[in-house]
Coordinates of C-alpha atoms and ligand atoms in Angstrom, one line a residue:
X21 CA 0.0 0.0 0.0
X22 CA 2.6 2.2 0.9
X23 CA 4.3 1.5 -2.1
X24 CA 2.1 2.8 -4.7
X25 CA 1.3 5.9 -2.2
X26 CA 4.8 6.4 -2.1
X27 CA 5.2 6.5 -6.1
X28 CA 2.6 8.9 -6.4
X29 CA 4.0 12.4 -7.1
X30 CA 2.8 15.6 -9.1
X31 CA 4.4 14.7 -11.6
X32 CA 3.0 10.9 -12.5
X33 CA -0.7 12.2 -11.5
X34 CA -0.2 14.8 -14.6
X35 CA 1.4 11.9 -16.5
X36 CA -1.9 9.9 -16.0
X37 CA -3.7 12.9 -17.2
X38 CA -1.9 13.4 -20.3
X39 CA -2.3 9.5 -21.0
X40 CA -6.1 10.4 -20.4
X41 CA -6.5 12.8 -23.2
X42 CA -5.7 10.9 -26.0
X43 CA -8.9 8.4 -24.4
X44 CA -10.8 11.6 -24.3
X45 CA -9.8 13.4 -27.8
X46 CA -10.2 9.2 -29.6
X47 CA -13.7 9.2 -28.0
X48 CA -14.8 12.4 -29.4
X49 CA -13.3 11.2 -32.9
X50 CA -15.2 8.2 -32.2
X51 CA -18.7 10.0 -31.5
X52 CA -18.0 12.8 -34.1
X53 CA -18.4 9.9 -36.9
X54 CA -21.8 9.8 -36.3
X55 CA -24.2 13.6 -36.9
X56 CA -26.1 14.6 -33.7
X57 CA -28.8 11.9 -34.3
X58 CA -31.3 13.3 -32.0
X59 CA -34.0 11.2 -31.2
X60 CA -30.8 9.1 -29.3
X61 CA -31.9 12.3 -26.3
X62 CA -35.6 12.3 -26.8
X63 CA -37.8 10.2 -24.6
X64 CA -40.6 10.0 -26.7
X65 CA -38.8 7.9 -29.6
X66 CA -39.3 4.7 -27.9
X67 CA -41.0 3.2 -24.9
X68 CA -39.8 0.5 -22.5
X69 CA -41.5 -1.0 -19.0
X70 CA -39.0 0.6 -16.3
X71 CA -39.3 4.1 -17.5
X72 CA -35.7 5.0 -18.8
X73 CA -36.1 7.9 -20.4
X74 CA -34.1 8.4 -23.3
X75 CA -32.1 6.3 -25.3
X76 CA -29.0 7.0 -24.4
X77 CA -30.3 7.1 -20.7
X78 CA -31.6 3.3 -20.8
X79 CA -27.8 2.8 -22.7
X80 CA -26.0 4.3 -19.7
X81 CA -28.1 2.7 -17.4
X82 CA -28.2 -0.8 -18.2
X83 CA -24.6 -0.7 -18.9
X84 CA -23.3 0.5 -16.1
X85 CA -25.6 -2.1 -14.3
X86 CA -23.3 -4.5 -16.5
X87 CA -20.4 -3.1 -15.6
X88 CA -20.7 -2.8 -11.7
X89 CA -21.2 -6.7 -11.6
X90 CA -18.2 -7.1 -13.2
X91 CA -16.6 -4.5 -10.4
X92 CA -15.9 -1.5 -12.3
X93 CA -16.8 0.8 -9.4
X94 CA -15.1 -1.0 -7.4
X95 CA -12.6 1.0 -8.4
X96 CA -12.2 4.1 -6.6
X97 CA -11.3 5.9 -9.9
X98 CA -14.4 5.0 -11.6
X99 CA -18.0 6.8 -10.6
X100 CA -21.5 5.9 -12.6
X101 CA -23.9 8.5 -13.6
X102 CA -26.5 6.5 -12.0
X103 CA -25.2 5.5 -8.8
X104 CA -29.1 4.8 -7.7
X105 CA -30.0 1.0 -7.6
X106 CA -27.0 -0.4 -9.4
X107 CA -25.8 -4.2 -8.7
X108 CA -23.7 -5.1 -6.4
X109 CA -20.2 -6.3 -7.6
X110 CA -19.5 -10.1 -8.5
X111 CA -16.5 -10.6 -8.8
X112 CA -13.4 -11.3 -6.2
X113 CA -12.3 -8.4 -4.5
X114 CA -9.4 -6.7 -6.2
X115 CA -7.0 -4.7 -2.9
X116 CA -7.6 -1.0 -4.7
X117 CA -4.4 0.4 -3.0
X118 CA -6.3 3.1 -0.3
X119 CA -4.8 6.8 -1.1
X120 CA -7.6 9.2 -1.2
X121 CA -9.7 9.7 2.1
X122 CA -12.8 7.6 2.4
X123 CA -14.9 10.9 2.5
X124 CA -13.7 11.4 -1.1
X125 CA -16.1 9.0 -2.3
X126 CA -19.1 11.4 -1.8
X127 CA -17.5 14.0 -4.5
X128 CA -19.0 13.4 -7.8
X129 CA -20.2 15.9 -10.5
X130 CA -21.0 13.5 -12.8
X131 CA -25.0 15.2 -13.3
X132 CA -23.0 18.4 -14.1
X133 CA -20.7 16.7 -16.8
X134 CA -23.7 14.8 -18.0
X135 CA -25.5 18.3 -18.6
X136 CA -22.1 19.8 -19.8
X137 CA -21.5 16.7 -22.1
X138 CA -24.8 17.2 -24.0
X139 CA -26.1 20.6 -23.8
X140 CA -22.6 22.5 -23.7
X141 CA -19.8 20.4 -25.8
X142 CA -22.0 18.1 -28.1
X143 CA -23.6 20.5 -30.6
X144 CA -20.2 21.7 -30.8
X145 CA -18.3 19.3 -32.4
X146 CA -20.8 16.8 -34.1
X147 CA -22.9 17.5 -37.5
X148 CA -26.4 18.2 -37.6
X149 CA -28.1 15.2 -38.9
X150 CA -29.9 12.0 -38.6
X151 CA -28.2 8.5 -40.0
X152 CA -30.2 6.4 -37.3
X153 CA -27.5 5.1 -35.5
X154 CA -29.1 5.9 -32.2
X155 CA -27.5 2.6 -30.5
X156 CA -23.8 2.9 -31.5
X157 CA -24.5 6.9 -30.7
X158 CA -25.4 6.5 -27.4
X159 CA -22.3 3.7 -26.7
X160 CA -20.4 6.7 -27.9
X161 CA -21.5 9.0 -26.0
X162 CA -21.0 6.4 -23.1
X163 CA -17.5 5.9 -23.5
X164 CA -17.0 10.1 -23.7
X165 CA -18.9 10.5 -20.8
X166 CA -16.8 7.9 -18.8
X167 CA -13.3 9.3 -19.8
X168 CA -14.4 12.1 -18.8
X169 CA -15.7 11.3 -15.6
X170 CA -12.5 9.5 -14.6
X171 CA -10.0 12.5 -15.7
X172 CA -12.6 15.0 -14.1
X173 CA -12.2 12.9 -10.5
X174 CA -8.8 12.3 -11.2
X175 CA -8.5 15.6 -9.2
X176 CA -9.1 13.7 -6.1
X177 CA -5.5 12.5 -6.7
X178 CA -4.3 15.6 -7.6
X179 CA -5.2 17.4 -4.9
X180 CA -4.0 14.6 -2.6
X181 CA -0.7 14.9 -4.0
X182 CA -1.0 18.3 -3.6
X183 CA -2.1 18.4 0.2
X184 CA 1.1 16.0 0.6
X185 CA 3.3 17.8 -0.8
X186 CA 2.1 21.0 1.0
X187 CA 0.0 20.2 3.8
X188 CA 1.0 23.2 5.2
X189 CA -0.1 26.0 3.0
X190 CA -3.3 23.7 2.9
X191 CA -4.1 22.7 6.1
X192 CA -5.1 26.2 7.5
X193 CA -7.2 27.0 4.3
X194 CA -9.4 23.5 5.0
X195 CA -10.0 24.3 8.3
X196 CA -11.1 28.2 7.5
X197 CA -13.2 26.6 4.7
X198 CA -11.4 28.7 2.8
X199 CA -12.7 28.2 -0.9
X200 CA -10.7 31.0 -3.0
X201 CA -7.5 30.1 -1.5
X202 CA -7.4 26.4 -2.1
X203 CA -8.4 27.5 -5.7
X204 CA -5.3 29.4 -5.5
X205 CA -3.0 27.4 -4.0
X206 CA -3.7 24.2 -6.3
X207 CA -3.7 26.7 -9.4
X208 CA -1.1 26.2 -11.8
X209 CA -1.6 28.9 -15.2
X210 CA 1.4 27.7 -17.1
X211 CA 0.2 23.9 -16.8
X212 CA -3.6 25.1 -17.5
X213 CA -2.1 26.5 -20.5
X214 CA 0.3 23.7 -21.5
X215 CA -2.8 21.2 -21.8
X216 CA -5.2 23.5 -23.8
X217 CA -2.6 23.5 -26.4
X218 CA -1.1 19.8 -26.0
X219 CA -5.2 19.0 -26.8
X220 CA -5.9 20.7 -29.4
X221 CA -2.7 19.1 -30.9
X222 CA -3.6 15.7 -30.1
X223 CA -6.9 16.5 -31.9
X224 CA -5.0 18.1 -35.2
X225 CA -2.5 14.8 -35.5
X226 CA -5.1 12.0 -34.5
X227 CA -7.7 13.8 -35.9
X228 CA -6.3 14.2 -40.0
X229 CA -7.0 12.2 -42.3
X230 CA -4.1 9.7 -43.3
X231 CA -3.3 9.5 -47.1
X232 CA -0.3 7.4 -48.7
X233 CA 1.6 9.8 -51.2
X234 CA 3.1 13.1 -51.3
X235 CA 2.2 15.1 -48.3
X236 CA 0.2 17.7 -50.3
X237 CA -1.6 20.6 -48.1
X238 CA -5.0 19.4 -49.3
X239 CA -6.0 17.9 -46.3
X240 CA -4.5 20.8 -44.1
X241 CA -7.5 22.1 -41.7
X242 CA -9.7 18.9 -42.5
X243 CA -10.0 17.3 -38.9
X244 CA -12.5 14.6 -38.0
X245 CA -13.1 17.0 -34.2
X246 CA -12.2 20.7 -34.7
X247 CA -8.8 21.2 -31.9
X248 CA -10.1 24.7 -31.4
X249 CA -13.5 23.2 -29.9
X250 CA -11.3 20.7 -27.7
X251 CA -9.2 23.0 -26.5
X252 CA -11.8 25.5 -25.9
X253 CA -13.7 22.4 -23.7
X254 CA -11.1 21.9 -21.6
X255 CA -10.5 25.3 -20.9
X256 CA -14.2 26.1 -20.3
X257 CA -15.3 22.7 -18.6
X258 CA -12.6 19.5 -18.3
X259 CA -10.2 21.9 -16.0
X260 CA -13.1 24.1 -14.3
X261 CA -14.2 20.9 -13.5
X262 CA -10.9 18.9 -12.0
X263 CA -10.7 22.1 -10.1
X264 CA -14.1 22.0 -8.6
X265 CA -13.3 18.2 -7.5
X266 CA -9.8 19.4 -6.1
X267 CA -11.2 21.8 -3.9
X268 CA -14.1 19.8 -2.9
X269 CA -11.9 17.1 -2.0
X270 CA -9.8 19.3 -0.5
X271 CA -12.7 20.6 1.9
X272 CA -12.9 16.6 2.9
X273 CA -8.9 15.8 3.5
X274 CA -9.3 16.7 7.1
X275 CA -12.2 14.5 7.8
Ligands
LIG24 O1 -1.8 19.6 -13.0 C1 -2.3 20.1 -12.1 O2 -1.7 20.7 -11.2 C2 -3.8 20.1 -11.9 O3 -4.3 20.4 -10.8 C3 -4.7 19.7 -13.0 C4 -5.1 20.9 -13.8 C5 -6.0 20.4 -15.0 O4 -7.2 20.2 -14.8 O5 -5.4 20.1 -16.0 C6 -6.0 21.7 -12.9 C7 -5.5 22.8 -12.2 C8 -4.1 23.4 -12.5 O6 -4.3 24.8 -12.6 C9 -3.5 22.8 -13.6 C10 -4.0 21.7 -14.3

């Protein structure tokens, strides 16, 4: 246990989040093949005993039912959108290494990053259109949502790091409840800056389109996700976001 608490530092927690954005920026590829395909978000397109709302929602639901018997959130990286009612685990026990302060399992903003997700980012990067693809829509939209969740609580770790590293700049601001000066203190600009632009690279290089032949400029500017909109995310949401966890957490460290 002490082992992996020990090999945690700031800088293989940022590691882990730069590993996470290629997930996030691949998913986003992977959703943007298909146009908005709304009735995927309307409740009335279909109807099913159990009430699941919409498409995606029953989608979500029933696989995350799936996935907690097979122990996903058993995880303590790994939070559902629907926490309410879902199976117990069925598997062995994995030993999750214990880092984060039990109270840290109460922080979870996944209802804002569903709302964020689909009324905020979506529009933004997939065509207007129907194809009815609704199912393998909405198992896109899964998999964004759920990279996004786990980078988005991956602040818990951050700000552990964080409080370890300087317990005692933090200690006095989590007892004052002091809000504005753990946002402060667990601000970094340069690094905020770094990752806007490492996105919206990783969105320009895995987003072209690959041709065999002489590298002509025709496909310059063609991109499968637009890197402005995925840098202009994370700025706006993905690191607001990770913030709002950090500081949330933070408020719980003393517990
Ligand atoms: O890398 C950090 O120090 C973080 O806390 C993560 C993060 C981010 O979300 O990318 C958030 C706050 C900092 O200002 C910089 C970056």
């Amino acid at each position: 246990e002490s082992d992996v608490s020990d090999r945690l530092t700031l800088e293989s927690v940022r590691d882990s989040l730069i590993r996470q954005e290629d997930s996030i920026v691949f998913s986003l590829i992977e959703r943007a093949k298909f146009p908005l395909n709304a009735p995927t978000y309307d409740p009335s397109y279909f109807s099913m005993p159990g009430s699941y709302g919409s498409l995606v929602e029953l989608v979500v639901k029933q696989t995350e039912a799936v996935q907690a018997k097979a122990g996903r959130y058993e995880n303590p990286e790994e939070y559902p959108f629907f926490p309410d009612d879902l199976p117990p685990s069925q598997v062995p026990p994995h030993k999750y290494p214990r880092v984060l302060n039990p109270a840290a399992v109460f922080v979870n903003v996944n209802k804002k990053i569903w709302d964020v997700y689909f009324n905020k980012l979506l529009p933004l990067f997939v065509a207007p259109g129907d194809d009815g693809n609704y199912a393998s829509t909405a198992v896109r939209d899964l998999e964004c949502l759920q990279v996004l969740s786990r980078r988005i609580h991956y602040g818990k770790l951050v700000a552990e790091v964080k409080f370890r590293d300087e317990w005692k700049h933090y200690e006095p601001a989590i007892r004052a409840r002091d809000k504005k000066t753990l946002m402060d203190l667990l601000t970094a600009p340069a690094v905020e800056k770094a990752v806007k632009k490492r996105v919206a690279k990783k969105a320009s290089i895995f987003g072209q389109e690959v041709k065999l032949g002489d590298d002509s400029d025709e496909n310059k500017g063609k991109y499968k996700v637009d890197p402005a909109v995925v840098s202009r995310f994370y700025g706006d949401w993905v690191i607001p976001l990770t913030k709002d966890v950090e500081v949330q957490y933070l408020l719980h460290r003393l517990d």
